[in-house]
CSV table of C-alpha atoms in Angstrom, one decimal:
chain,number,residue,atom,x,y,z
B,362,ASP,CA,-64.1,10.5,-1.2
B,363,ILE,CA,-64.7,7.6,-3.6
B,364,GLN,CA,-68.1,6.1,-3.2
B,365,MET,CA,-68.6,2.4,-3.7
B,366,THR,CA,-72.0,1.1,-4.7
B,367,GLN,CA,-72.9,-2.6,-4.6
B,368,SER,CA,-75.8,-4.2,-6.3
B,369,PRO,CA,-78.0,-5.9,-5.4
B,370,SER,CA,-78.2,-5.1,-1.7
B,371,SER,CA,-79.6,-8.6,-1.1
B,372,LEU,CA,-79.9,-11.7,-3.1
B,373,SER,CA,-81.6,-15.1,-2.7
B,374,ALA,CA,-80.0,-18.1,-4.4
B,375,SER,CA,-79.8,-21.9,-4.1
B,376,VAL,CA,-76.9,-24.3,-3.5
B,377,GLY,CA,-75.3,-24.9,-6.8
B,378,ASP,CA,-76.3,-21.6,-8.4
B,379,ARG,CA,-73.9,-19.2,-10.1
B,380,VAL,CA,-74.0,-15.8,-8.4
B,381,THR,CA,-72.6,-12.4,-9.5
B,382,ILE,CA,-72.3,-9.3,-7.3
B,383,THR,CA,-71.5,-6.0,-8.8
B,384,CYS,CA,-69.5,-3.1,-7.3
B,385,ARG,CA,-69.3,0.4,-8.9
B,386,ALA,CA,-66.8,3.1,-8.0
B,387,SER,CA,-67.7,6.8,-8.3
B,388,GLN,CA,-64.4,7.3,-10.2
B,389,SER,CA,-61.9,5.1,-11.8
B,390,ILE,CA,-59.9,3.1,-9.3
B,391,SER,CA,-57.9,1.0,-11.7
B,392,SER,CA,-57.7,-2.5,-10.1
B,393,TYR,CA,-57.5,-1.3,-6.5
B,394,LEU,CA,-60.5,-3.3,-5.5
B,395,ASN,CA,-60.9,-5.9,-2.8
B,396,TRP,CA,-63.8,-8.3,-1.9
B,397,TYR,CA,-64.5,-9.5,1.7
B,398,GLN,CA,-66.9,-12.1,3.0
B,399,GLN,CA,-68.5,-11.6,6.5
B,400,LYS,CA,-70.6,-14.2,8.3
B,401,PRO,CA,-72.9,-13.1,11.3
B,402,GLY,CA,-70.9,-12.3,14.4
B,403,LYS,CA,-67.6,-12.9,12.7
B,404,ALA,CA,-64.8,-10.7,11.4
B,405,PRO,CA,-64.6,-10.2,7.6
B,406,LYS,CA,-62.4,-12.4,5.5
B,407,LEU,CA,-60.4,-11.2,2.5
B,408,LEU,CA,-61.4,-13.2,-0.6
B,409,ILE,CA,-60.0,-11.2,-3.6
B,410,TYR,CA,-57.4,-8.4,-3.9
B,411,ALA,CA,-56.4,-6.3,-6.8
B,412,ALA,CA,-59.7,-7.0,-8.4
B,413,SER,CA,-59.0,-10.5,-9.6
B,414,SER,CA,-56.3,-12.1,-7.4
B,415,LEU,CA,-57.5,-14.9,-5.2
B,416,GLN,CA,-56.3,-14.7,-1.6
B,417,SER,CA,-54.4,-17.8,-0.4
B,418,GLY,CA,-56.7,-20.5,0.9
B,419,VAL,CA,-59.9,-19.1,-0.8
B,420,PRO,CA,-61.8,-21.7,-2.9
B,421,SER,CA,-61.4,-21.4,-6.6
B,422,ARG,CA,-65.2,-21.0,-7.1
B,423,PHE,CA,-64.7,-17.4,-6.0
B,424,SER,CA,-63.4,-15.1,-8.8
B,425,GLY,CA,-63.2,-11.3,-9.3
B,426,SER,CA,-63.1,-9.2,-12.5
B,427,GLY,CA,-63.2,-5.7,-13.7
B,428,SER,CA,-61.1,-2.5,-13.7
B,429,GLY,CA,-61.8,1.3,-13.8
B,430,THR,CA,-65.2,1.7,-12.2
B,431,ASP,CA,-67.1,-1.6,-12.6
B,432,PHE,CA,-66.2,-4.8,-10.8
B,433,THR,CA,-67.8,-8.2,-10.2
B,434,LEU,CA,-67.5,-11.0,-7.7
B,435,THR,CA,-68.7,-14.4,-9.0
B,436,ILE,CA,-69.3,-17.5,-7.1
B,437,SER,CA,-69.4,-20.3,-9.7
B,438,SER,CA,-71.4,-22.9,-7.7
B,439,LEU,CA,-72.8,-21.8,-4.4
B,440,GLN,CA,-72.0,-23.9,-1.3
B,441,PRO,CA,-73.9,-23.8,2.0
B,442,GLU,CA,-71.0,-22.0,3.7
B,443,ASP,CA,-71.1,-19.2,1.1
B,444,PHE,CA,-74.3,-17.6,2.5
B,445,ALA,CA,-72.9,-14.4,4.0
B,446,THR,CA,-72.6,-10.7,3.4
B,447,TYR,CA,-70.1,-9.5,0.8
B,448,TYR,CA,-68.3,-6.2,0.7
B,449,CYS,CA,-66.2,-4.5,-1.9
B,450,GLN,CA,-63.5,-2.0,-0.8
B,451,GLN,CA,-61.2,0.4,-2.7
B,452,SER,CA,-57.6,1.2,-1.9
B,453,TYR,CA,-57.0,3.5,-4.8
B,454,SER,CA,-57.2,6.7,-2.8
B,455,THR,CA,-55.4,7.3,0.5
B,456,ARG,CA,-58.8,7.2,2.2
B,457,TRP,CA,-60.3,3.8,1.7
B,458,THR,CA,-64.0,3.1,1.5
B,459,PHE,CA,-66.3,0.1,1.5
B,460,GLY,CA,-69.5,-0.7,-0.4
B,461,GLN,CA,-72.7,-1.0,1.6
B,462,GLY,CA,-72.7,-4.8,1.4
B,463,THR,CA,-74.6,-7.5,-0.4
B,464,LYS,CA,-76.4,-10.0,1.7
B,465,LEU,CA,-76.6,-13.5,0.1
B,466,GLU,CA,-79.4,-15.6,1.5
B,467,ILE,CA,-80.6,-19.1,0.9
B,468,LYS,CA,-83.6,-19.4,-1.4
M,683,GLN,CA,-49.5,-17.8,13.2
M,684,VAL,CA,-50.6,-14.2,12.7
M,685,THR,CA,-53.1,-12.8,15.3
M,686,LEU,CA,-54.5,-9.5,16.2
M,687,LYS,CA,-56.4,-8.7,19.3
M,688,GLU,CA,-58.3,-5.5,20.1
M,689,SER,CA,-58.7,-4.2,23.6
M,690,GLY,CA,-60.3,-1.2,25.2
M,691,PRO,CA,-63.4,-0.1,27.2
M,692,VAL,CA,-66.7,-1.7,26.6
M,693,LEU,CA,-68.6,1.4,27.6
M,694,VAL,CA,-67.8,5.1,27.2
M,695,LYS,CA,-69.8,8.2,28.0
M,696,PRO,CA,-70.7,10.8,25.4
M,697,THR,CA,-67.9,13.4,24.9
M,698,GLU,CA,-65.3,11.0,26.3
M,699,THR,CA,-62.2,9.9,24.4
M,700,LEU,CA,-62.0,6.3,23.3
M,701,THR,CA,-58.6,4.6,23.3
M,702,LEU,CA,-58.3,1.2,21.5
M,703,THR,CA,-55.2,-1.0,21.4
M,704,CYS,CA,-54.4,-3.6,18.8
M,705,THR,CA,-51.8,-6.1,19.9
M,706,VAL,CA,-50.3,-8.1,17.0
M,707,SER,CA,-48.3,-11.3,16.9
M,708,GLY,CA,-46.8,-13.4,14.2
M,709,PHE,CA,-45.6,-10.4,12.2
M,710,SER,CA,-43.6,-7.2,12.9
M,711,LEU,CA,-44.9,-3.7,12.7
M,712,SER,CA,-41.5,-2.9,11.2
M,713,ASN,CA,-42.2,-5.1,8.1
M,714,ALA,CA,-42.1,-2.7,5.1
M,715,ARG,CA,-44.9,-4.6,3.4
M,716,MET,CA,-47.4,-4.6,6.3
M,717,GLY,CA,-49.4,-2.2,8.3
M,718,VAL,CA,-52.5,-2.1,10.5
M,719,SER,CA,-55.9,-0.7,9.7
M,720,TRP,CA,-58.9,0.1,12.0
M,721,ILE,CA,-62.4,-0.6,10.8
M,722,ARG,CA,-65.8,-0.3,12.6
M,723,GLN,CA,-69.3,-1.7,12.1
M,724,PRO,CA,-72.3,-0.3,13.8
M,725,PRO,CA,-74.9,-2.9,14.7
M,726,GLY,CA,-76.6,-4.2,11.6
M,727,LYS,CA,-74.7,-1.8,9.3
M,728,ALA,CA,-71.9,-1.8,6.9
M,729,LEU,CA,-68.1,-1.8,7.5
M,730,GLU,CA,-66.5,1.6,7.7
M,731,TRP,CA,-62.7,2.1,7.3
M,732,LEU,CA,-61.3,4.4,9.9
M,733,ALA,CA,-57.5,4.7,9.6
M,734,HIS,CA,-54.3,2.9,8.8
M,735,ILE,CA,-50.6,3.1,9.6
M,736,PHE,CA,-47.6,1.5,8.0
M,737,SER,CA,-44.0,0.7,9.0
M,738,ASN,CA,-42.7,4.0,7.8
M,739,ASP,CA,-45.3,5.8,9.9
M,740,GLU,CA,-47.4,6.6,6.9
M,741,LYS,CA,-50.9,7.3,8.2
M,742,SER,CA,-54.3,8.0,6.6
M,743,TYR,CA,-57.7,8.8,8.2
M,744,SER,CA,-61.3,8.6,7.1
M,745,THR,CA,-62.3,12.0,5.8
M,746,SER,CA,-65.5,12.2,7.9
M,747,LEU,CA,-63.6,11.4,11.2
M,748,LYS,CA,-60.2,12.8,10.5
M,749,SER,CA,-60.5,15.6,13.1
M,750,ARG,CA,-61.4,13.0,15.8
M,751,LEU,CA,-58.9,10.2,15.1
M,752,THR,CA,-55.3,9.6,16.0
M,753,ILE,CA,-53.4,6.4,15.1
M,754,SER,CA,-50.0,5.5,16.4
M,755,LYS,CA,-47.8,2.5,16.8
M,756,ASP,CA,-45.3,1.1,19.3
M,757,THR,CA,-43.2,-1.4,17.3
M,758,SER,CA,-41.4,-2.7,20.4
M,759,LYS,CA,-44.7,-3.6,22.0
M,760,SER,CA,-46.3,-4.8,18.8
M,761,GLN,CA,-49.2,-2.5,19.4
M,762,VAL,CA,-51.2,0.0,17.4
M,763,VAL,CA,-53.4,2.5,19.2
M,764,LEU,CA,-56.4,4.3,17.9
M,765,THR,CA,-57.9,7.3,19.8
M,766,MET,CA,-61.3,8.8,18.9
M,767,THR,CA,-62.3,12.0,20.7
M,768,ASN,CA,-65.7,13.4,21.6
M,769,MET,CA,-67.5,10.1,21.4
M,770,ASP,CA,-71.3,10.1,20.6
M,771,PRO,CA,-73.9,7.3,20.7
M,772,VAL,CA,-73.7,7.0,16.9
M,773,ASP,CA,-70.1,5.7,17.4
M,774,THR,CA,-71.5,2.6,19.1
M,775,ALA,CA,-70.0,-0.2,17.0
M,776,THR,CA,-67.7,-3.2,16.8
M,777,TYR,CA,-64.2,-2.0,16.2
M,778,TYR,CA,-61.8,-4.2,14.3
M,779,CYS,CA,-58.1,-4.0,13.6
M,780,ALA,CA,-56.7,-5.8,10.6
M,781,ARG,CA,-53.3,-6.5,9.2
M,782,THR,CA,-52.9,-4.7,6.0
M,783,THR,CA,-50.6,-6.3,3.5
M,784,ILE,CA,-49.0,-4.8,0.5
M,785,PHE,CA,-49.4,-7.2,-2.4
M,786,GLY,CA,-47.3,-6.9,-5.6
M,787,VAL,CA,-43.9,-5.6,-6.3
M,788,VAL,CA,-44.2,-3.0,-9.1
M,789,ILE,CA,-47.8,-2.0,-8.3
M,790,ARG,CA,-48.7,-1.8,-4.5
M,791,TYR,CA,-52.1,-3.3,-3.9
M,792,TYR,CA,-53.4,-3.2,-0.4
M,793,GLY,CA,-55.6,-5.8,1.3
M,794,MET,CA,-56.7,-6.4,4.9
M,795,ASP,CA,-55.9,-10.0,5.1
M,796,VAL,CA,-55.9,-10.9,8.8
M,797,TRP,CA,-58.5,-9.5,11.2
M,798,GLY,CA,-58.9,-9.4,14.9
M,799,GLN,CA,-62.1,-10.7,16.5
M,800,GLY,CA,-63.4,-7.2,17.1
M,801,THR,CA,-64.3,-5.3,20.3
M,802,THR,CA,-67.8,-3.9,21.0
M,803,VAL,CA,-67.9,-0.3,22.2
M,804,THR,CA,-71.2,1.2,23.5
M,805,VAL,CA,-71.5,5.0,23.9
M,806,SER,CA,-74.1,5.8,26.5
M,807,SER,CA,-74.4,8.0,29.6
């Protein structure tokens, strides 16, 4: 299976900060990479698909980039509602896998 | 409005078989650009993809759980069913179903774009 590794595992930041989360695949996955946001007690929400395409209704401060094995999720200016856990997920292989998550906390 | 709702037992005993049902509305399971995935999340841990099924009955399973999982759909009832055999306490988790949309025309990108609220399953004797 393709292993997805996120870094960092946790991150403290302030409102207004620019934040970047990294996801690395154990083999090339082209652009078959999605990002999700999950708040405590809630279901995940799709933010980015195909590595860089913004899902409908998601604020433009979220952006994704990368291809092959290295990907990033960037939040340009953190808002209070952005503090959550973020997951990457690959759909390159027929057996999909998630990263271990990055918890974004308020500094 | 697209919704998905998971249903099934709250508590199962070790070695029993778990059967979960995902009832969807607002889209059809016969839509060629849509499918349904199952994902679980043990308490305090990461998401784990389990299986998916598409309109053409294409199915895929997690490598580690493949021998224990079966996914099926009943298009007329708008339901997708996941069964997991030989349940163990480590299978205690919140189980989600999610609509899986195929984005793109030339290249098919998959994304889980609408999720159910999840159902919590505890495995204990």
